[in-house]
């Protein structure tokens, strides 16, 4: 059951009760497409996480897609941290100056794990890599709907 709805020009959040007692979930939609989930022990906790994501999009050029947030995407910095919607930093990305090839390097590693011909495709590759690292529960849950 929908309890509250938050709106931003790009990202909406539908907040509802969870199947777990005392928990709330927020389904994130980026321009109408489900792209993540937030959880918290109160409506206010979910709303606070949502507001942080909106700030990252507005102030850090963040792009929410496939359960990840790439900072530096929309503000022409073309590099930055890669986060999960809960704020966990999973690595960083960077676009080469000469040909738009983009690379993702996971936290704790010095060499790129994924490369792609564009930042858009890289974000898909990062999501696939997270699944291969047994992080699929975070992404599948974040892309599915508990409704």
Short mmCIF file of C-alpha atoms in Angstrom, two decimals:
data_model
loop_
_atom_site.label_atom_id
_atom_site.label_comp_id
_atom_site.label_asym_id
_atom_site.label_seq_id
_atom_site.Cartn_x
_atom_site.Cartn_y
_atom_site.Cartn_z
CA UNK A 1 0.00 0.00 0.00
CA UNK A 2 1.36 3.39 -1.04
CA UNK A 3 1.99 5.61 1.99
CA UNK A 4 3.83 8.58 0.50
CA UNK A 5 5.21 9.72 -2.80
CA UNK A 6 8.20 12.00 -3.36
CA UNK A 7 8.72 13.85 -6.64
CA UNK A 8 11.78 15.32 -8.37
CA UNK A 9 12.07 16.38 -12.04
CA UNK A 10 13.88 13.10 -12.81
CA UNK A 11 13.48 10.74 -9.84
CA UNK A 12 10.31 9.73 -8.02
CA UNK A 13 10.02 7.57 -4.93
CA UNK A 14 6.89 5.60 -4.00
CA UNK A 15 7.09 4.74 -0.29
CA UNK A 16 5.15 1.80 1.10
CA UNK A 17 5.24 -0.67 3.95
CA UNK A 18 7.50 -3.67 3.57
CA UNK A 19 6.67 -7.31 4.15
CA UNK A 20 9.07 -7.09 7.11
CA UNK A 21 7.47 -5.66 10.25
CA UNK A 22 8.53 -2.11 11.00
CA UNK A 23 10.24 -1.58 7.65
CA UNK A 24 9.43 0.74 4.78
CA UNK A 25 10.56 0.61 1.16
CA UNK A 26 10.87 3.31 -1.44
CA UNK A 27 10.74 2.32 -5.10
CA UNK A 28 12.94 4.69 -7.13
CA UNK A 29 11.90 5.57 -10.66
CA UNK A 30 14.15 7.52 -13.00
CA UNK A 31 12.00 9.19 -15.66
CA UNK A 32 9.32 6.57 -15.14
CA UNK A 33 11.52 3.44 -15.10
CA UNK A 34 12.10 1.53 -11.84
CA UNK A 35 15.78 1.77 -10.99
CA UNK A 36 16.30 1.03 -7.35
CA UNK A 37 14.89 0.51 -3.91
CA UNK A 38 15.48 2.18 -0.57
CA UNK A 39 14.70 0.64 2.80
CA UNK A 40 14.40 2.10 6.26
CA UNK A 41 12.75 1.72 9.64
CA UNK A 42 10.65 4.85 9.12
CA UNK A 43 9.11 6.87 6.33
CA UNK A 44 11.46 9.71 7.27
CA UNK A 45 14.51 7.45 6.87
CA UNK A 46 13.46 6.49 3.33
CA UNK A 47 12.67 10.14 2.51
CA UNK A 48 16.13 11.21 3.73
CA UNK A 49 17.86 8.62 1.52
CA UNK A 50 15.74 9.80 -1.42
CA UNK A 51 16.68 13.44 -0.82
CA UNK A 52 20.37 12.52 -0.79
CA UNK A 53 19.99 10.79 -4.15
CA UNK A 54 18.22 13.87 -5.54
CA UNK A 55 21.10 16.05 -4.29
CA UNK A 56 23.60 13.74 -5.98
CA UNK A 57 21.66 14.03 -9.23
CA UNK A 58 21.30 17.82 -8.97
CA UNK A 59 24.73 18.73 -7.58
CA UNK A 60 27.06 15.90 -8.61
CA UNK A 61 25.73 15.04 -12.06
CA UNK A 62 24.48 11.66 -10.85
CA UNK A 63 22.77 9.16 -13.15
CA UNK A 64 20.50 6.55 -11.56
CA UNK A 65 20.27 3.44 -13.73
CA UNK A 66 20.06 -0.32 -13.14
CA UNK A 67 20.40 0.00 -9.39
CA UNK A 68 23.58 2.12 -9.55
CA UNK A 69 24.36 5.83 -9.39
CA UNK A 70 27.25 7.18 -11.46
CA UNK A 71 28.42 10.60 -10.27
CA UNK A 72 29.90 13.00 -12.83
CA UNK A 73 27.65 11.71 -15.60
CA UNK A 74 25.34 14.66 -16.31
CA UNK A 75 27.64 17.54 -15.36
CA UNK A 76 30.35 16.85 -17.95
CA UNK A 77 32.94 15.87 -15.34
CA UNK A 78 32.77 12.40 -16.97
CA UNK A 79 34.27 10.59 -14.00
CA UNK A 80 33.34 9.93 -10.40
CA UNK A 81 32.20 7.45 -7.80
CA UNK A 82 29.74 4.64 -8.51
CA UNK A 83 27.27 4.04 -5.69
CA UNK A 84 24.36 1.82 -4.84
CA UNK A 85 21.13 3.63 -3.89
CA UNK A 86 21.88 3.01 -0.20
CA UNK A 87 25.04 5.12 -0.56
CA UNK A 88 27.63 2.34 -0.64
CA UNK A 89 30.50 3.29 -2.96
CA UNK A 90 31.38 0.27 -5.12
CA UNK A 91 34.07 1.90 -7.28
CA UNK A 92 34.79 4.74 -9.65
CA UNK A 93 34.43 5.38 -13.36
CA UNK A 94 36.14 7.58 -15.93
CA UNK A 95 35.69 8.41 -19.60
CA UNK A 96 38.73 8.70 -21.85
CA UNK A 97 39.10 12.13 -23.45
CA UNK A 98 39.73 10.94 -26.98
CA UNK A 99 36.96 8.43 -27.79
CA UNK A 100 34.26 8.24 -25.07
CA UNK A 101 35.47 4.80 -23.91
CA UNK A 102 34.56 4.52 -20.25
CA UNK A 103 36.13 2.36 -17.54
CA UNK A 104 34.98 1.15 -14.11
CA UNK A 105 37.44 0.28 -11.35
CA UNK A 106 36.00 -1.42 -8.23
CA UNK A 107 36.99 -0.20 -4.77
CA UNK A 108 40.28 -1.73 -3.67
CA UNK A 109 41.49 -2.47 -7.20
CA UNK A 110 43.90 -0.49 -9.36
CA UNK A 111 42.90 -1.82 -12.79
CA UNK A 112 39.55 -1.37 -14.52
CA UNK A 113 37.14 -4.29 -14.28
CA UNK A 114 34.74 -3.13 -17.01
CA UNK A 115 35.10 -0.97 -20.10
CA UNK A 116 32.48 0.18 -22.59
CA UNK A 117 32.18 2.46 -25.62
CA UNK A 118 30.04 4.94 -23.64
CA UNK A 119 29.10 5.84 -20.08
CA UNK A 120 25.54 4.59 -20.69
CA UNK A 121 26.74 1.13 -21.71
CA UNK A 122 29.29 1.15 -18.88
CA UNK A 123 26.52 1.52 -16.33
CA UNK A 124 24.91 -1.65 -17.72
CA UNK A 125 28.29 -3.41 -17.53
CA UNK A 126 28.73 -2.35 -13.90
CA UNK A 127 25.31 -3.75 -12.99
CA UNK A 128 26.18 -7.03 -14.72
CA UNK A 129 29.53 -7.15 -12.93
CA UNK A 130 27.81 -6.63 -9.56
CA UNK A 131 25.54 -9.59 -10.34
CA UNK A 132 28.62 -11.69 -11.18
CA UNK A 133 30.08 -10.76 -7.80
CA UNK A 134 27.06 -12.25 -6.03
CA UNK A 135 25.66 -8.81 -5.38
CA UNK A 136 22.63 -9.76 -7.47
CA UNK A 137 20.32 -9.67 -4.45
CA UNK A 138 20.96 -5.97 -4.11
CA UNK A 139 20.36 -5.30 -7.79
CA UNK A 140 17.52 -7.72 -8.43
CA UNK A 141 15.72 -6.46 -5.35
CA UNK A 142 16.40 -2.91 -6.37
CA UNK A 143 15.00 -3.48 -9.85
CA UNK A 144 12.03 -5.62 -8.87
CA UNK A 145 8.85 -4.44 -7.27
CA UNK A 146 7.65 -5.70 -3.88
CA UNK A 147 4.11 -4.54 -4.72
#
